[in-house]
Amino acid sequence: MRRLDPRPCVVAVAVLAAIGALTGCAPDAQPGPGPAASETVASPTDAATPSSPTPAPSRTEPALDPDGSAEDNLPLFTEVMEKVWKTDDRVKGRAYIDALVRAGFDKASMEVTKDRSSVGIPADSIQFSVRWTDACLVGQVGPSTKKPAAVVLPHLPTGGCLVGETRPIDW
């Protein structure tokens, strides 16, 4: 019979205890009474501070920044890719190109790989890109990827963004 090594468990318990102590959630931490009202001293700025909580900042939608860098435009590129990924067209390169065009990216600066392999079966992954002035926005999706991925990569020496055979964007 194989005997288990208790050291990993001891380390895990110690880490969890340390996290709990840092957050005030240690098992032996007992809630105590707060400071008495007479112990509370108001600062001069307390009277001017509103008592209502500060609202959370609203999320702004990413927008195309034609004068920005590839890195500046990565949030929009990523959002477009993730929206298409959630549709039935998630493994169709054209769907990503069309969605990027609708978002304002230049179709003439795009590349996309084929949806099917050389033997006619669905491709394990599809890559698509937008060439920007300073770099490339590159996305990858497909059955072999757990989730869509978007990155900024340097231009290739050939001037393009994708390695290997791409298909014409002629629609």
PDB file of C-alpha atoms in Angstrom:
ATOM      1  CA  MET A   1       0.000   0.000   0.000  1.00  0.00           C
ATOM      2  CA  ARG A   2       1.368   3.381  -1.005  1.00  0.00           C
ATOM      3  CA  ARG A   3       1.619   5.977   1.702  1.00  0.00           C
ATOM      4  CA  LEU A   4       0.599   9.564   0.879  1.00  0.00           C
ATOM      5  CA  ASP A   5       3.040  12.374   1.526  1.00  0.00           C
ATOM      6  CA  PRO A   6       1.360  14.803   3.997  1.00  0.00           C
ATOM      7  CA  ARG A   7       3.646  17.766   3.129  1.00  0.00           C
ATOM      8  CA  PRO A   8       1.541  19.170   0.228  1.00  0.00           C
ATOM      9  CA  CYS A   9      -1.538  19.143   2.467  1.00  0.00           C
ATOM     10  CA  VAL A  10       0.326  20.924   5.274  1.00  0.00           C
ATOM     11  CA  VAL A  11       1.515  23.596   2.838  1.00  0.00           C
ATOM     12  CA  ALA A  12      -2.014  24.033   1.428  1.00  0.00           C
ATOM     13  CA  VAL A  13      -3.507  24.414   4.912  1.00  0.00           C
ATOM     14  CA  ALA A  14      -0.809  26.938   5.855  1.00  0.00           C
ATOM     15  CA  VAL A  15      -1.447  28.983   2.696  1.00  0.00           C
ATOM     16  CA  LEU A  16      -5.208  28.960   3.263  1.00  0.00           C
ATOM     17  CA  ALA A  17      -4.739  29.996   6.892  1.00  0.00           C
ATOM     18  CA  ALA A  18      -2.451  32.854   5.863  1.00  0.00           C
ATOM     19  CA  ILE A  19      -4.954  34.065   3.273  1.00  0.00           C
ATOM     20  CA  GLY A  20      -7.742  33.847   5.814  1.00  0.00           C
ATOM     21  CA  ALA A  21      -5.732  35.789   8.391  1.00  0.00           C
ATOM     22  CA  LEU A  22      -4.922  38.512   5.867  1.00  0.00           C
ATOM     23  CA  THR A  23      -8.566  38.892   4.896  1.00  0.00           C
ATOM     24  CA  GLY A  24      -9.924  38.692   8.422  1.00  0.00           C
ATOM     25  CA  CYS A  25     -11.539  35.342   7.762  1.00  0.00           C
ATOM     26  CA  ALA A  26      -9.369  33.183  10.006  1.00  0.00           C
ATOM     27  CA  PRO A  27     -11.382  30.474  11.781  1.00  0.00           C
ATOM     28  CA  ASP A  28     -10.445  31.806  15.229  1.00  0.00           C
ATOM     29  CA  ALA A  29     -11.212  35.435  14.393  1.00  0.00           C
ATOM     30  CA  GLN A  30     -14.150  36.473  16.514  1.00  0.00           C
ATOM     31  CA  PRO A  31     -16.174  39.524  15.659  1.00  0.00           C
ATOM     32  CA  GLY A  32     -15.764  42.054  18.389  1.00  0.00           C
ATOM     33  CA  PRO A  33     -17.526  45.224  19.212  1.00  0.00           C
ATOM     34  CA  GLY A  34     -16.581  48.190  17.078  1.00  0.00           C
ATOM     35  CA  PRO A  35     -15.356  51.457  18.534  1.00  0.00           C
ATOM     36  CA  ALA A  36     -17.753  53.140  20.893  1.00  0.00           C
ATOM     37  CA  ALA A  37     -19.548  56.183  19.547  1.00  0.00           C
ATOM     38  CA  SER A  38     -17.537  58.387  21.887  1.00  0.00           C
ATOM     39  CA  GLU A  39     -14.295  56.991  20.400  1.00  0.00           C
ATOM     40  CA  THR A  40     -15.186  58.066  16.863  1.00  0.00           C
ATOM     41  CA  VAL A  41     -13.671  61.375  15.897  1.00  0.00           C
ATOM     42  CA  ALA A  42     -15.034  63.111  12.815  1.00  0.00           C
ATOM     43  CA  SER A  43     -12.514  64.729  10.543  1.00  0.00           C
ATOM     44  CA  PRO A  44     -13.243  68.150   9.030  1.00  0.00           C
ATOM     45  CA  THR A  45     -13.796  66.577   5.617  1.00  0.00           C
ATOM     46  CA  ASP A  46     -16.374  64.051   6.877  1.00  0.00           C
ATOM     47  CA  ALA A  47     -19.141  66.664   6.876  1.00  0.00           C
ATOM     48  CA  ALA A  48     -18.510  67.479   3.222  1.00  0.00           C
ATOM     49  CA  THR A  49     -18.367  63.830   2.128  1.00  0.00           C
ATOM     50  CA  PRO A  50     -21.674  62.505   0.799  1.00  0.00           C
ATOM     51  CA  SER A  51     -23.028  59.514   2.667  1.00  0.00           C
ATOM     52  CA  SER A  52     -24.162  57.643  -0.447  1.00  0.00           C
ATOM     53  CA  PRO A  53     -21.748  55.118  -1.941  1.00  0.00           C
ATOM     54  CA  THR A  54     -19.796  56.095  -5.024  1.00  0.00           C
ATOM     55  CA  PRO A  55     -21.329  54.491  -8.107  1.00  0.00           C
ATOM     56  CA  ALA A  56     -19.202  51.937  -9.921  1.00  0.00           C
ATOM     57  CA  PRO A  57     -17.607  53.275 -13.081  1.00  0.00           C
ATOM     58  CA  SER A  58     -19.624  52.379 -16.154  1.00  0.00           C
ATOM     59  CA  ARG A  59     -17.982  50.119 -18.715  1.00  0.00           C
ATOM     60  CA  THR A  60     -17.223  51.909 -21.919  1.00  0.00           C
ATOM     61  CA  GLU A  61     -17.403  50.002 -25.157  1.00  0.00           C
ATOM     62  CA  PRO A  62     -14.114  49.721 -27.038  1.00  0.00           C
ATOM     63  CA  ALA A  63     -13.978  51.849 -30.168  1.00  0.00           C
ATOM     64  CA  LEU A  64     -11.749  51.880 -33.203  1.00  0.00           C
ATOM     65  CA  ASP A  65      -8.880  54.343 -32.853  1.00  0.00           C
ATOM     66  CA  PRO A  66      -7.539  54.921 -36.394  1.00  0.00           C
ATOM     67  CA  ASP A  67      -4.685  57.045 -35.036  1.00  0.00           C
ATOM     68  CA  GLY A  68      -3.873  54.629 -32.215  1.00  0.00           C
ATOM     69  CA  SER A  69      -1.509  51.685 -32.142  1.00  0.00           C
ATOM     70  CA  ALA A  70      -2.370  48.043 -32.678  1.00  0.00           C
ATOM     71  CA  GLU A  71      -2.257  47.665 -28.894  1.00  0.00           C
ATOM     72  CA  ASP A  72      -4.788  50.516 -28.554  1.00  0.00           C
ATOM     73  CA  ASN A  73      -7.166  48.666 -30.893  1.00  0.00           C
ATOM     74  CA  LEU A  74      -6.731  45.210 -29.369  1.00  0.00           C
ATOM     75  CA  PRO A  75      -9.746  45.583 -27.016  1.00  0.00           C
ATOM     76  CA  LEU A  76     -12.128  46.185 -29.942  1.00  0.00           C
ATOM     77  CA  PHE A  77     -10.542  43.411 -32.018  1.00  0.00           C
ATOM     78  CA  THR A  78     -10.911  41.030 -29.056  1.00  0.00           C
ATOM     79  CA  GLU A  79     -14.515  42.013 -28.376  1.00  0.00           C
ATOM     80  CA  VAL A  80     -15.503  41.480 -32.021  1.00  0.00           C
ATOM     81  CA  MET A  81     -13.783  38.079 -32.045  1.00  0.00           C
ATOM     82  CA  GLU A  82     -15.488  36.988 -28.820  1.00  0.00           C
ATOM     83  CA  LYS A  83     -18.933  38.007 -30.105  1.00  0.00           C
ATOM     84  CA  VAL A  84     -18.509  35.941 -33.291  1.00  0.00           C
ATOM     85  CA  TRP A  85     -17.156  33.025 -31.224  1.00  0.00           C
ATOM     86  CA  LYS A  86     -20.512  32.888 -29.383  1.00  0.00           C
ATOM     87  CA  THR A  87     -22.446  32.369 -32.648  1.00  0.00           C
ATOM     88  CA  ASP A  88     -23.016  29.363 -34.902  1.00  0.00           C
ATOM     89  CA  ASP A  89     -20.432  30.875 -37.293  1.00  0.00           C
ATOM     90  CA  ARG A  90     -17.618  30.452 -34.727  1.00  0.00           C
ATOM     91  CA  VAL A  91     -15.478  28.361 -37.119  1.00  0.00           C
ATOM     92  CA  LYS A  92     -16.029  30.391 -40.279  1.00  0.00           C
ATOM     93  CA  GLY A  93     -13.258  32.812 -41.145  1.00  0.00           C
ATOM     94  CA  ARG A  94     -15.570  34.994 -43.194  1.00  0.00           C
ATOM     95  CA  ALA A  95     -17.730  35.700 -40.131  1.00  0.00           C
ATOM     96  CA  TYR A  96     -14.726  37.224 -38.319  1.00  0.00           C
ATOM     97  CA  ILE A  97     -13.677  39.300 -41.329  1.00  0.00           C
ATOM     98  CA  ASP A  98     -17.226  40.611 -41.857  1.00  0.00           C
ATOM     99  CA  ALA A  99     -17.614  41.469 -38.160  1.00  0.00           C
ATOM    100  CA  LEU A 100     -14.264  43.278 -38.096  1.00  0.00           C
ATOM    101  CA  VAL A 101     -15.274  45.289 -41.170  1.00  0.00           C
ATOM    102  CA  ARG A 102     -18.560  46.257 -39.467  1.00  0.00           C
ATOM    103  CA  ALA A 103     -16.496  47.421 -36.468  1.00  0.00           C
ATOM    104  CA  GLY A 104     -14.511  49.750 -38.759  1.00  0.00           C
ATOM    105  CA  PHE A 105     -11.346  47.777 -39.515  1.00  0.00           C
ATOM    106  CA  ASP A 106     -10.022  47.995 -43.092  1.00  0.00           C
ATOM    107  CA  LYS A 107     -10.793  44.837 -45.094  1.00  0.00           C
ATOM    108  CA  ALA A 108      -7.826  45.502 -47.410  1.00  0.00           C
ATOM    109  CA  SER A 109      -5.509  45.109 -44.375  1.00  0.00           C
ATOM    110  CA  MET A 110      -6.906  41.701 -43.391  1.00  0.00           C
ATOM    111  CA  GLU A 111      -5.808  38.117 -43.865  1.00  0.00           C
ATOM    112  CA  VAL A 112      -7.615  34.879 -42.994  1.00  0.00           C
ATOM    113  CA  THR A 113      -6.689  31.208 -43.188  1.00  0.00           C
ATOM    114  CA  LYS A 114      -8.884  28.542 -44.738  1.00  0.00           C
ATOM    115  CA  ASP A 115     -11.815  27.027 -42.851  1.00  0.00           C
ATOM    116  CA  ARG A 116     -10.978  23.558 -44.130  1.00  0.00           C
ATOM    117  CA  SER A 117      -7.767  21.548 -44.168  1.00  0.00           C
ATOM    118  CA  SER A 118      -6.013  20.357 -47.328  1.00  0.00           C
ATOM    119  CA  VAL A 119      -7.925  17.053 -47.101  1.00  0.00           C
ATOM    120  CA  GLY A 120     -11.311  18.780 -46.822  1.00  0.00           C
ATOM    121  CA  ILE A 121     -12.046  18.429 -43.126  1.00  0.00           C
ATOM    122  CA  PRO A 122     -12.769  21.412 -40.853  1.00  0.00           C
ATOM    123  CA  ALA A 123      -9.561  23.180 -39.843  1.00  0.00           C
ATOM    124  CA  ASP A 124      -8.351  22.674 -36.277  1.00  0.00           C
ATOM    125  CA  SER A 125      -7.980  26.425 -35.991  1.00  0.00           C
ATOM    126  CA  ILE A 126      -8.569  29.541 -38.030  1.00  0.00           C
ATOM    127  CA  GLN A 127      -6.377  32.622 -37.855  1.00  0.00           C
ATOM    128  CA  PHE A 128      -7.312  36.098 -39.017  1.00  0.00           C
ATOM    129  CA  SER A 129      -5.461  39.365 -38.798  1.00  0.00           C
ATOM    130  CA  VAL A 130      -5.547  43.095 -39.365  1.00  0.00           C
ATOM    131  CA  ARG A 131      -2.288  44.751 -40.401  1.00  0.00           C
ATOM    132  CA  TRP A 132      -1.853  47.973 -38.459  1.00  0.00           C
ATOM    133  CA  THR A 133       0.819  50.611 -38.995  1.00  0.00           C
ATOM    134  CA  ASP A 134       2.998  49.395 -36.124  1.00  0.00           C
ATOM    135  CA  ALA A 135       2.060  45.714 -35.752  1.00  0.00           C
ATOM    136  CA  CYS A 136      -0.582  43.075 -36.455  1.00  0.00           C
ATOM    137  CA  LEU A 137      -3.768  42.240 -34.592  1.00  0.00           C
ATOM    138  CA  VAL A 138      -4.041  38.438 -34.796  1.00  0.00           C
ATOM    139  CA  GLY A 139      -6.905  36.216 -33.685  1.00  0.00           C
ATOM    140  CA  GLN A 140      -7.122  32.441 -33.460  1.00  0.00           C
ATOM    141  CA  VAL A 141     -10.243  30.326 -32.964  1.00  0.00           C
ATOM    142  CA  GLY A 142     -11.304  26.784 -33.680  1.00  0.00           C
ATOM    143  CA  PRO A 143     -11.962  23.360 -32.237  1.00  0.00           C
ATOM    144  CA  SER A 144      -8.354  22.925 -31.090  1.00  0.00           C
ATOM    145  CA  THR A 145      -8.405  26.124 -29.046  1.00  0.00           C
ATOM    146  CA  LYS A 146     -10.200  26.172 -25.717  1.00  0.00           C
ATOM    147  CA  LYS A 147     -11.177  29.792 -26.158  1.00  0.00           C
ATOM    148  CA  PRO A 148     -10.515  32.539 -28.686  1.00  0.00           C
ATOM    149  CA  ALA A 149      -7.123  34.210 -28.499  1.00  0.00           C
ATOM    150  CA  ALA A 150      -6.143  37.683 -29.689  1.00  0.00           C
ATOM    151  CA  VAL A 151      -2.654  39.153 -29.608  1.00  0.00           C
ATOM    152  CA  VAL A 152      -0.544  41.912 -31.091  1.00  0.00           C
ATOM    153  CA  LEU A 153       2.403  40.556 -33.077  1.00  0.00           C
ATOM    154  CA  PRO A 154       5.099  42.210 -35.191  1.00  0.00           C
ATOM    155  CA  HIS A 155       4.728  42.354 -38.969  1.00  0.00           C
ATOM    156  CA  LEU A 156       6.350  39.501 -40.847  1.00  0.00           C
ATOM    157  CA  PRO A 157       9.372  40.301 -43.048  1.00  0.00           C
ATOM    158  CA  THR A 158       7.064  39.709 -46.043  1.00  0.00           C
ATOM    159  CA  GLY A 159       4.853  42.564 -44.841  1.00  0.00           C
ATOM    160  CA  GLY A 160       1.941  40.345 -43.900  1.00  0.00           C
ATOM    161  CA  CYS A 161       0.710  39.094 -40.553  1.00  0.00           C
ATOM    162  CA  LEU A 162      -0.046  35.368 -40.973  1.00  0.00           C
ATOM    163  CA  VAL A 163       2.415  32.581 -41.682  1.00  0.00           C
ATOM    164  CA  GLY A 164       1.371  30.002 -44.248  1.00  0.00           C
ATOM    165  CA  GLU A 165      -1.366  29.893 -46.824  1.00  0.00           C
ATOM    166  CA  THR A 166      -4.210  32.358 -46.544  1.00  0.00           C
ATOM    167  CA  ARG A 167      -7.360  32.592 -48.594  1.00  0.00           C
ATOM    168  CA  PRO A 168      -8.400  35.532 -50.729  1.00  0.00           C
ATOM    169  CA  ILE A 169     -10.832  37.973 -49.132  1.00  0.00           C
ATOM    170  CA  ASP A 170     -12.792  38.548 -52.320  1.00  0.00           C
ATOM    171  CA  TRP A 171     -16.315  39.066 -51.088  1.00  0.00           C
TER     172      TRP A 171
END
